[in-house]
């Protein structure tokens, strides 16, 4: 069965620190990859996505992610976090042409001002 | 820009009652997905529809049913409510390929007492 694994459930950083959130998936076929963010009290928002092409994907708010096919990974990065990045981050995988998105368990990020 | 609209925003029901949640997708999106997110949990896929037909089914209880109408809005009907049904119910919409990612509504928070 397909699955998505996020390495850290909770991350605490100080402002200006660099961020990397790990995401691995298990599926042998062609996938679409996503990172979503959920700010407190708000619905999920799309940060970035990968379908094909350049494996380094840039998203909104200074986030980027790198798809490493050989490692089945799609890690999210940001060089310098801000207090406003405090949120929960979900990695997600959908099968190309499929109707279902599989979410990871989420990583709660807390940025100290 | 138009977003995915869900109604109601909040709903309180008693055990064994029935609830109906509604989701209005973004214009030109023909695929609707329902997710359930329990407190402190990641969203779980329930069911999806494409062109008014059920396209995929996840962990949706038999007490729940859903349909998509000709204007592409969808309704999730929940009967014989249980305390454990208390959760945030997200609806998302996309085009059938999912190439634009999934746009989520703000959710309906259902509380069963």
XYZ file of C-alpha atoms in Angstrom:
226
model
C 0.000 0.000 0.000
C 1.117 3.511 -0.698
C 2.275 5.526 2.280
C 3.883 8.825 3.133
C 6.269 9.177 6.035
C 7.262 12.455 7.606
C 10.308 12.114 9.788
C 9.606 14.635 12.487
C 6.346 15.186 14.274
C 7.498 18.327 16.077
C 10.236 20.795 15.220
C 11.217 23.838 17.233
C 13.476 26.453 15.683
C 14.571 29.978 16.406
C 13.921 32.690 13.875
C 16.476 32.824 11.049
C 17.376 29.160 11.495
C 17.305 26.917 8.448
C 14.548 24.370 8.043
C 14.438 20.961 6.457
C 11.444 18.673 6.858
C 11.820 15.152 5.620
C 9.272 13.264 3.567
C 9.531 9.782 2.097
C 6.896 7.897 0.200
C 6.452 4.332 -0.837
C 5.097 3.756 -4.302
C 6.841 2.391 -7.347
C 4.897 4.251 -9.984
C 4.745 7.828 -11.175
C 3.606 10.205 -8.488
C 2.785 13.823 -7.976
C 4.228 15.315 -4.812
C 2.938 18.159 -2.680
C 3.653 20.065 0.445
C 0.743 21.701 2.249
C 0.738 24.049 5.195
C -1.975 24.453 7.781
C -1.772 27.593 9.848
C -3.554 27.505 13.171
C -7.295 27.690 12.641
C -7.027 27.724 8.868
C -7.487 25.189 6.115
C -4.696 23.470 4.275
C -2.885 25.581 1.693
C -0.641 24.364 -1.100
C 3.012 25.385 -0.628
C 4.498 23.723 -3.681
C 4.128 20.744 -5.942
C 6.185 18.537 -8.204
C 4.910 16.736 -11.276
C 7.906 16.473 -13.576
C 10.952 18.365 -14.777
C 13.401 20.137 -12.499
C 13.494 18.162 -9.248
C 14.126 21.342 -7.285
C 10.779 23.031 -6.867
C 10.278 26.504 -5.536
C 7.058 27.432 -3.796
C 5.481 30.295 -1.999
C 6.904 32.118 1.032
C 10.488 31.124 0.277
C 9.954 27.383 0.556
C 11.529 24.864 -1.796
C 11.601 21.098 -2.034
C 13.829 18.629 -3.791
C 12.579 15.416 -5.331
C 15.173 12.633 -5.146
C 13.658 9.734 -7.043
C 16.255 7.179 -5.976
C 15.505 7.906 -2.345
C 11.719 8.300 -2.766
C 12.107 11.576 -0.926
C 10.650 15.045 -1.238
C 12.159 17.143 1.539
C 10.950 20.656 2.257
C 13.484 23.397 2.955
C 13.621 27.055 3.861
C 16.913 28.873 4.438
C 15.640 31.206 7.141
C 12.383 30.682 9.013
C 10.187 33.358 10.493
C 7.861 33.323 13.452
C 4.956 33.409 11.000
C 6.023 30.007 9.650
C 4.681 28.400 12.800
C 2.214 25.885 11.397
C 1.722 22.242 10.571
C 3.217 20.975 7.342
C 1.887 18.020 5.391
C 3.663 16.125 2.678
C 1.290 14.464 0.231
C 1.468 12.092 -2.675
C -1.053 11.511 -5.386
C -0.808 8.890 -8.072
C -0.620 10.349 -11.541
C -4.155 10.398 -12.897
C -5.489 9.168 -9.592
C -8.181 10.614 -7.436
C -6.704 10.108 -4.055
C -4.057 12.017 -2.187
C -2.191 10.311 0.614
C -1.071 12.626 3.358
C 1.765 12.218 5.781
C 1.072 12.567 9.477
C 2.242 16.165 9.465
C 5.073 18.027 11.145
C 4.270 20.732 13.626
C 6.778 23.561 13.339
C 7.116 26.111 16.099
C 9.363 29.095 15.461
C 10.528 31.035 18.486
C 10.695 34.783 18.040
C -10.356 34.299 -6.507
C -13.181 31.919 -5.844
C -12.406 29.196 -3.344
C -13.964 25.978 -2.243
C -16.993 26.773 -0.137
C -18.162 24.515 2.627
C -21.250 24.851 4.727
C -21.963 24.999 7.504
C -18.741 26.137 9.166
C -19.718 24.649 12.472
C -22.303 22.028 13.369
C -23.307 20.534 16.668
C -25.383 17.368 16.665
C -26.454 14.833 19.216
C -25.628 11.161 19.050
C -27.739 9.178 16.595
C -28.756 12.330 14.720
C -28.118 12.972 11.035
C -25.926 15.659 9.507
C -25.470 16.911 5.955
C -22.339 18.767 4.932
C -22.091 20.651 1.669
C -19.163 21.472 -0.557
C -19.098 23.812 -3.546
C -15.954 23.373 -5.674
C -13.982 25.979 -7.532
C -15.521 26.764 -10.932
C -14.393 24.321 -13.634
C -13.227 21.805 -11.051
C -15.048 18.565 -11.703
C -13.577 16.425 -8.937
C -14.460 16.677 -5.280
C -12.791 14.966 -2.344
C -13.859 14.634 1.248
C -11.421 14.324 4.127
C -11.905 13.827 7.839
C -9.416 15.250 10.294
C -9.737 14.207 13.896
C -8.220 16.290 16.672
C -4.458 16.202 16.375
C -4.572 13.822 13.407
C -3.700 14.110 9.747
C -6.550 14.306 7.251
C -7.974 10.944 6.232
C -9.466 10.514 2.804
C -13.128 9.537 2.834
C -14.476 9.565 -0.708
C -14.181 11.365 -4.020
C -16.359 12.073 -7.024
C -15.598 12.838 -10.645
C -18.324 13.967 -13.003
C -21.016 12.975 -10.503
C -19.717 9.430 -10.168
C -17.867 8.041 -7.190
C -14.246 7.803 -8.247
C -12.539 6.493 -5.162
C -13.415 5.425 -1.679
C -11.350 5.608 1.433
C -12.132 5.037 5.062
C -15.711 6.223 4.910
C -18.025 4.500 7.394
C -21.108 2.736 6.075
C -23.216 5.231 8.035
C -21.954 7.964 5.711
C -22.925 8.517 2.107
C -22.112 11.213 -0.374
C -23.009 12.329 -3.838
C -22.066 14.927 -6.408
C -24.724 16.884 -8.213
C -24.979 18.251 -11.744
C -23.504 21.594 -10.669
C -20.575 19.634 -9.180
C -21.334 20.504 -5.615
C -21.203 17.582 -3.238
C -22.994 16.608 -0.079
C -21.781 14.317 2.658
C -24.626 12.708 4.568
C -23.847 11.300 7.967
C -26.367 9.224 9.886
C -26.474 7.651 13.339
C -23.779 10.035 14.481
C -21.325 8.848 17.082
C -19.099 10.810 19.428
C -16.100 9.646 17.422
C -17.435 11.400 14.349
C -16.488 14.735 15.891
C -13.866 16.110 13.569
C -13.077 18.682 10.932
C -14.415 17.612 7.552
C -12.508 19.049 4.614
C -13.690 19.174 1.095
C -11.244 19.708 -1.726
C -11.681 20.152 -5.434
C -9.484 19.810 -8.475
C -9.578 18.996 -12.125
C -9.622 15.243 -12.642
C -5.915 14.971 -13.312
C -5.134 16.781 -10.104
C -2.537 18.753 -12.006
C -3.384 21.937 -10.187
C -3.137 20.368 -6.818
C -6.039 20.299 -4.540
C -7.806 23.363 -3.249
C -9.310 22.844 0.152
C -12.289 24.454 1.720
C -12.058 25.799 5.224
C -13.838 22.773 6.582
C -16.908 22.024 8.634
C -16.241 21.423 12.277
C -18.681 18.785 13.466
C -19.170 18.248 17.154
C -21.259 15.313 18.288
C -22.484 15.526 21.863
